[in-house]
Short mmCIF file of C-alpha atoms in Angstrom, two decimals:
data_model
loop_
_atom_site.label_atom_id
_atom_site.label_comp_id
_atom_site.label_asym_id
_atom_site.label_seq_id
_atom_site.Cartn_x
_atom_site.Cartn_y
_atom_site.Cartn_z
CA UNK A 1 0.00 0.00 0.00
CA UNK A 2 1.30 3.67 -0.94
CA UNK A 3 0.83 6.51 1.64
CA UNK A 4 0.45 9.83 1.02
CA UNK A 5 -1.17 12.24 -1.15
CA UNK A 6 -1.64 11.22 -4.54
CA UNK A 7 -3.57 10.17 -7.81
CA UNK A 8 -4.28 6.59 -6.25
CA UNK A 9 -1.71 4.99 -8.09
CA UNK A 10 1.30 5.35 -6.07
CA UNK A 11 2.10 8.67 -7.51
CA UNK A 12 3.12 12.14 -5.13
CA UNK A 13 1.20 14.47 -6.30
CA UNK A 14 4.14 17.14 -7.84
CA UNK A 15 5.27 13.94 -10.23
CA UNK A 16 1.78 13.45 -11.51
CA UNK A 17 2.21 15.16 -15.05
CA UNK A 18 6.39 13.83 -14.75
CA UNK A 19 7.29 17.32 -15.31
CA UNK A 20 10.33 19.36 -13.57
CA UNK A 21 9.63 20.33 -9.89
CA UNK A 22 9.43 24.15 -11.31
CA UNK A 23 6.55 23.60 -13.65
CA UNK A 24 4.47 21.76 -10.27
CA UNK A 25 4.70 25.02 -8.58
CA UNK A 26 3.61 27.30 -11.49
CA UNK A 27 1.05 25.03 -11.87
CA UNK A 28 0.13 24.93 -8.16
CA UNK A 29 -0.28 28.54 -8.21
CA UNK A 30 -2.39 28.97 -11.16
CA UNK A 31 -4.57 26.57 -9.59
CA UNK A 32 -4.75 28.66 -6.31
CA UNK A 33 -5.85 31.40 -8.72
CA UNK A 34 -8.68 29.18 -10.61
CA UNK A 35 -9.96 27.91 -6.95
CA UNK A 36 -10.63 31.48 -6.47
CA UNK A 37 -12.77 32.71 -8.86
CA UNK A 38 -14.36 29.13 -8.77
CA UNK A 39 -15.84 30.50 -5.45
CA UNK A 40 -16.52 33.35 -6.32
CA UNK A 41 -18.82 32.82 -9.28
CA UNK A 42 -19.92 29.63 -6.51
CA UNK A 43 -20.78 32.57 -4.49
CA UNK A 44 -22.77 34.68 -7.18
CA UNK A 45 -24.66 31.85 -8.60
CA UNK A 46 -26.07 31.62 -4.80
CA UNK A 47 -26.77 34.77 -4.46
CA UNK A 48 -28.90 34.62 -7.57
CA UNK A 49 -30.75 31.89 -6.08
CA UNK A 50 -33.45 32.57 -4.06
CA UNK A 51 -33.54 29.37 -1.28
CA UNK A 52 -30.24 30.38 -0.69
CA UNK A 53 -29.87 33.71 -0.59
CA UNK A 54 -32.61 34.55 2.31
CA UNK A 55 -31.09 31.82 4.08
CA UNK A 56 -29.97 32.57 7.48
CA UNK A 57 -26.17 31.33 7.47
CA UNK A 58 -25.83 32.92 4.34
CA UNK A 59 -23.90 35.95 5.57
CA UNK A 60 -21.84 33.35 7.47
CA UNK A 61 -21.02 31.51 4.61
CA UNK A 62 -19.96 34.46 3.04
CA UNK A 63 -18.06 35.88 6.02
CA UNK A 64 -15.94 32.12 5.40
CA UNK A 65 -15.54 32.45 2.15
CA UNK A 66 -14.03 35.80 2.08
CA UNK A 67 -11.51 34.50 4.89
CA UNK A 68 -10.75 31.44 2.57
CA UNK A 69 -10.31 33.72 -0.29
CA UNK A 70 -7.98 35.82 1.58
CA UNK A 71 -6.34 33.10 2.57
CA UNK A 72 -5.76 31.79 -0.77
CA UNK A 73 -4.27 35.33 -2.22
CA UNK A 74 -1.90 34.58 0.44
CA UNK A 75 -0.51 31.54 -0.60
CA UNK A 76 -0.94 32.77 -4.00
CA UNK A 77 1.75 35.38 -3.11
CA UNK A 78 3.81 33.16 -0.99
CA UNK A 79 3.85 30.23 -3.78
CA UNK A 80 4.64 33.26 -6.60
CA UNK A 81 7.74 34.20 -4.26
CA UNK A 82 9.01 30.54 -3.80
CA UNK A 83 8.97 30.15 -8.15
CA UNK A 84 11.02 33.72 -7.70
CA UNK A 85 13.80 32.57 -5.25
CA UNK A 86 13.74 28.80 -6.83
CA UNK A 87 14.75 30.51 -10.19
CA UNK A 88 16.93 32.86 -8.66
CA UNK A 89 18.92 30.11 -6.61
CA UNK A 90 18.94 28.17 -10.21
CA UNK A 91 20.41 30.62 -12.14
CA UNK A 92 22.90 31.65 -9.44
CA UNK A 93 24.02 28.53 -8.96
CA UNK A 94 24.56 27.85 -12.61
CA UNK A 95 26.75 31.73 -12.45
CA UNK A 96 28.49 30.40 -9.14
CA UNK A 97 29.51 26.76 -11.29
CA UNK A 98 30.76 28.98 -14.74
CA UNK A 99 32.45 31.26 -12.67
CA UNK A 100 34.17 28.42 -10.99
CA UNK A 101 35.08 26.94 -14.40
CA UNK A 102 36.21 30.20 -16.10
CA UNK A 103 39.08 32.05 -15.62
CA UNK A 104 37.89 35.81 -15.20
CA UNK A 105 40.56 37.79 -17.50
CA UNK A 106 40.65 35.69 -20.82
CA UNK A 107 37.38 34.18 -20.01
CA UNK A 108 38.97 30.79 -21.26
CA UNK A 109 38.09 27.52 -19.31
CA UNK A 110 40.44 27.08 -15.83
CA UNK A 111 43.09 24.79 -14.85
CA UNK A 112 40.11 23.27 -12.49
CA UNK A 113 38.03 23.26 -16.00
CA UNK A 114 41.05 21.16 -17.97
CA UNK A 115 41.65 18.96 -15.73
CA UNK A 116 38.15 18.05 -15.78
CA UNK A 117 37.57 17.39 -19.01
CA UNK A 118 40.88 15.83 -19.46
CA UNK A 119 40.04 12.99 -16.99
CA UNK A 120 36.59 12.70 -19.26
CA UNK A 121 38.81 12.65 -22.40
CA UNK A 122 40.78 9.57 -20.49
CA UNK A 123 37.91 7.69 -19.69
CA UNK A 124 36.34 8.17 -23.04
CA UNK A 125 39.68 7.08 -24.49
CA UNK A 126 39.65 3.67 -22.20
CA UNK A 127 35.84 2.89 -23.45
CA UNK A 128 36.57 3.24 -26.76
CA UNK A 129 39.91 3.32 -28.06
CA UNK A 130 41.45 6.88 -29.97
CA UNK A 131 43.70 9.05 -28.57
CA UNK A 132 44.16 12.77 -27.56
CA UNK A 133 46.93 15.00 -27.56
CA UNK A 134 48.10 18.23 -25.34
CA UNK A 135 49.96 21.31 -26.32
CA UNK A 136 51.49 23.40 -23.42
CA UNK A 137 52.64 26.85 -24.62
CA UNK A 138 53.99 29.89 -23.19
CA UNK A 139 54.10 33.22 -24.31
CA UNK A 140 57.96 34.29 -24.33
CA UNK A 141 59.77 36.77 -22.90
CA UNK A 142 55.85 38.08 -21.41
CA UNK A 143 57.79 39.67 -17.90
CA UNK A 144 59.43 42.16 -20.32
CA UNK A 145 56.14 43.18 -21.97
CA UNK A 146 54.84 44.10 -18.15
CA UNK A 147 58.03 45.60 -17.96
CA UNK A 148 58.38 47.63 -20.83
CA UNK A 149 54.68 48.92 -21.26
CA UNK A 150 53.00 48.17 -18.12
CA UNK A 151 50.56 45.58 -16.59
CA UNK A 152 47.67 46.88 -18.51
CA UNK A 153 49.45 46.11 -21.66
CA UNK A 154 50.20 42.64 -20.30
CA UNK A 155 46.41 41.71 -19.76
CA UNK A 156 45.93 42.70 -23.52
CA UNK A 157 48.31 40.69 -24.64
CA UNK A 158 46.88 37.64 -22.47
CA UNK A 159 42.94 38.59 -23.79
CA UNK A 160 44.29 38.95 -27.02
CA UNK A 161 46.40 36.08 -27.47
CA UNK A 162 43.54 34.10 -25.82
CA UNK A 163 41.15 34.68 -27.98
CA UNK A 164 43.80 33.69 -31.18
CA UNK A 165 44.12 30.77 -29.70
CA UNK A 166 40.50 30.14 -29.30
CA UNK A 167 39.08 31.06 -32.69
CA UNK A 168 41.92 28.95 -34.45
CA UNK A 169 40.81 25.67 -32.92
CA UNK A 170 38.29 23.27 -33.64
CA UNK A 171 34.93 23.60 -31.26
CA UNK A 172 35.32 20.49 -29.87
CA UNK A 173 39.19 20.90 -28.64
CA UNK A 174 39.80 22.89 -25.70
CA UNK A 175 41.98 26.09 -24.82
CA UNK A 176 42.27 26.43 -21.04
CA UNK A 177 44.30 29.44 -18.95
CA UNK A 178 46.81 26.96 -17.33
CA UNK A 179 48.42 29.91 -15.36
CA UNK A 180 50.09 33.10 -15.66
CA UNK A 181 50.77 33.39 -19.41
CA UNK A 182 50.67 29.84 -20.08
CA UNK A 183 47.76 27.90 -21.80
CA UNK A 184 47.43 24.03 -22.09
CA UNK A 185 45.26 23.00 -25.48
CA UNK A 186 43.58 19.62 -25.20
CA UNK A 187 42.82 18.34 -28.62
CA UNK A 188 40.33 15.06 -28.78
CA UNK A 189 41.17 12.84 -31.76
CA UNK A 190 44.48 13.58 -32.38
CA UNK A 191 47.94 12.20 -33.26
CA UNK A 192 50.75 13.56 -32.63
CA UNK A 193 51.81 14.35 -36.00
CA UNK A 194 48.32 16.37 -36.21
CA UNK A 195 48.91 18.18 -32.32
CA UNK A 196 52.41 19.20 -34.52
CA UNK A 197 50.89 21.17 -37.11
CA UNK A 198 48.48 22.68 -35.37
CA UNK A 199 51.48 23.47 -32.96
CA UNK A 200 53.10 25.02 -35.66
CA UNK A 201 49.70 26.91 -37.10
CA UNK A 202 49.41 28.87 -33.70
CA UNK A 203 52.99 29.59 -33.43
CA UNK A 204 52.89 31.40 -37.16
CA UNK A 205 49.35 33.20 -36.25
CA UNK A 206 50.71 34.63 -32.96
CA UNK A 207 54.73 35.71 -34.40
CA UNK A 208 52.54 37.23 -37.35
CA UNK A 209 49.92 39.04 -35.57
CA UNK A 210 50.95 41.93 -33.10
CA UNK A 211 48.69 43.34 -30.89
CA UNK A 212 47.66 46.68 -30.94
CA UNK A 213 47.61 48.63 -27.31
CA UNK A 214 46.96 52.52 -26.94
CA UNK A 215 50.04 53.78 -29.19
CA UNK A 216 51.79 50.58 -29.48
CA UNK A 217 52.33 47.33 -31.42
CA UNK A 218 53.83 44.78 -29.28
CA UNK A 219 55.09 41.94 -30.82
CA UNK A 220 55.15 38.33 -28.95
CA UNK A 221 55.96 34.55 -30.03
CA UNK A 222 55.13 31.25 -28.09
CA UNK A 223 56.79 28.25 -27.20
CA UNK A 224 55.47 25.17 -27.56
CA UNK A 225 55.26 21.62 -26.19
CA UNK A 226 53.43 18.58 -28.26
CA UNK A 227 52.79 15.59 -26.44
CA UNK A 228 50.07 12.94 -28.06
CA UNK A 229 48.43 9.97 -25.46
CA UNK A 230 50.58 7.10 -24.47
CA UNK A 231 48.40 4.55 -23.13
CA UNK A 232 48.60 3.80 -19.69
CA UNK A 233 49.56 7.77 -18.85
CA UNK A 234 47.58 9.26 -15.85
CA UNK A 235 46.30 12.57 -16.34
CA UNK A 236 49.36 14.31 -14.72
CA UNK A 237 51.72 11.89 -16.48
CA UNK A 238 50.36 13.52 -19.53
CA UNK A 239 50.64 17.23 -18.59
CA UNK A 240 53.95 16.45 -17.74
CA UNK A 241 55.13 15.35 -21.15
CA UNK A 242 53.63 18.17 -22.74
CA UNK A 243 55.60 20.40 -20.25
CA UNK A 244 58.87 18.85 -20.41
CA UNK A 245 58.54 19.45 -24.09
CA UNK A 246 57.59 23.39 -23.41
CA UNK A 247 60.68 23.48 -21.17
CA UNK A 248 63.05 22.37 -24.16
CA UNK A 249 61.40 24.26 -26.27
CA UNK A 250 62.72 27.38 -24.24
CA UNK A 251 65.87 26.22 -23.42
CA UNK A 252 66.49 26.03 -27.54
CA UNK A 253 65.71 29.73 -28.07
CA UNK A 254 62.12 30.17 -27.87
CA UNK A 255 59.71 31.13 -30.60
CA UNK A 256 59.24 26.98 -31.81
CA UNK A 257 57.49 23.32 -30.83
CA UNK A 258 59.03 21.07 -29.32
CA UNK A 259 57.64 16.94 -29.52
CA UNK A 260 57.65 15.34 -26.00
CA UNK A 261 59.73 12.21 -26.42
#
């Protein structure tokens, strides 16, 4: 046997129409609304009626009815206010989860946001097979930049490098702000032989491309490190590779790709 309020078969009463919890209370209220005027025309067909106008609890009827009327404006109100703070706390916590994901200057995914989808990317890759590959980069030299035309500059050179970056990738891959001025690229479906030229694409895009701030052009390269899957590498392990390969990649002069070995 099923307790509780229901339709008789089992079923609470918000899952009866097996909508979403915030379509039950919109429809709760605009049945508050209907039970209303219900009695109210209830009231007025009475009143047209003779036997039960003159009756003597008439007036008290009425009197009750008006109290459950008021009544039901108030939970009217107070149902209209919980729709109003449900949404609210829905869409904050959605702003609260992107801003957690995000980081706030380049508005490119996080470190927190990579290495989420990078342990998806490894489980998707032990279901079914495929590979993935990583490019760590670094913008060079990016201390003298601050240096030589401020902070302010600096940020435009991150936003504006950033968003290279992001339009010159596929929409599936992903371009995450690992930290400071350096950016790890996950691309899904790729060799390492592919993660190369598209190592090599960015590089010539961001040499050839100098970015305009208040009366100056300051020109910047990257350095790159290409490491494809290896099966059997952890996440880190992974990150790793692609950073070792960064690392050489600045030790030989900067401004090139390196492959991980």
């Amino acid at each position: 046997m099923t307790g509780g309020n229901g339709d008789g078969n089992g079923n609470d009463g918000m899952a009866l129409t097996g909508l979403p919890r915030r379509w039950a209370l919109r429809r709760g209220t605009v049945g508050m609304m209907l039970q209303e005027q219900k009695l109210q025309n209830w009231l007025a067909r009475l009143a047209c009626h003779e036997d039960y106008a003159d009756h003597p609890l008439m007036d008290e009827f009425r009197a009750l009815a008006d109290e459950h009327m008021k009544l039901m404006r108030q939970l009217t109100k107070i149902a209209k206010i919980s729709d109003r703070m449900q949404t609210d706390t829905r869409q904050m916590a959605r702003a609260l989860h992107a801003a957690s994901q995000t980081d706030p200057l380049t508005e490119l995914p996080n470190r927190r946001h990579m290495i989420e989808r990078l342990e998806a990317e490894l489980c998707r890759v032990g279901r079914s097979g495929g590979g993935f590959a990583l490019i760590m980069l670094d913008i060079d030299h990016f201390k003298e930049v601050n240096d030589a035309f401020g902070h302010a500059a600096g940020d435009v050179v991150l936003v504006e490098t950033a968003g290279l970056l992001r339009r010159n990738l596929r929409a599936h891959d992903l371009c995450a702000r690992w930290g400071g001025e350096e950016f790890l690229i996950l691309l899904p479906d790729t060799d390492q032989l592919q993660a190369e030229m598209v190592a090599e694409k960015l590089r010539q895009i961001i040499a050839h491309r100098p970015i305009a701030h208040q009366e100056h052009s300051i020109s910047v390269t990257l350095s790159l490190g290409v490491a494809a899957y290896r099966q059997g590498r952890s996440a880190d392990a992974c990150i790793q590779a692609a950073d070792d390969a960064l690392y050489i990649a600045k030790r030989a002069g900067r401004n090139r790709w390196v492959a991980a070995a």
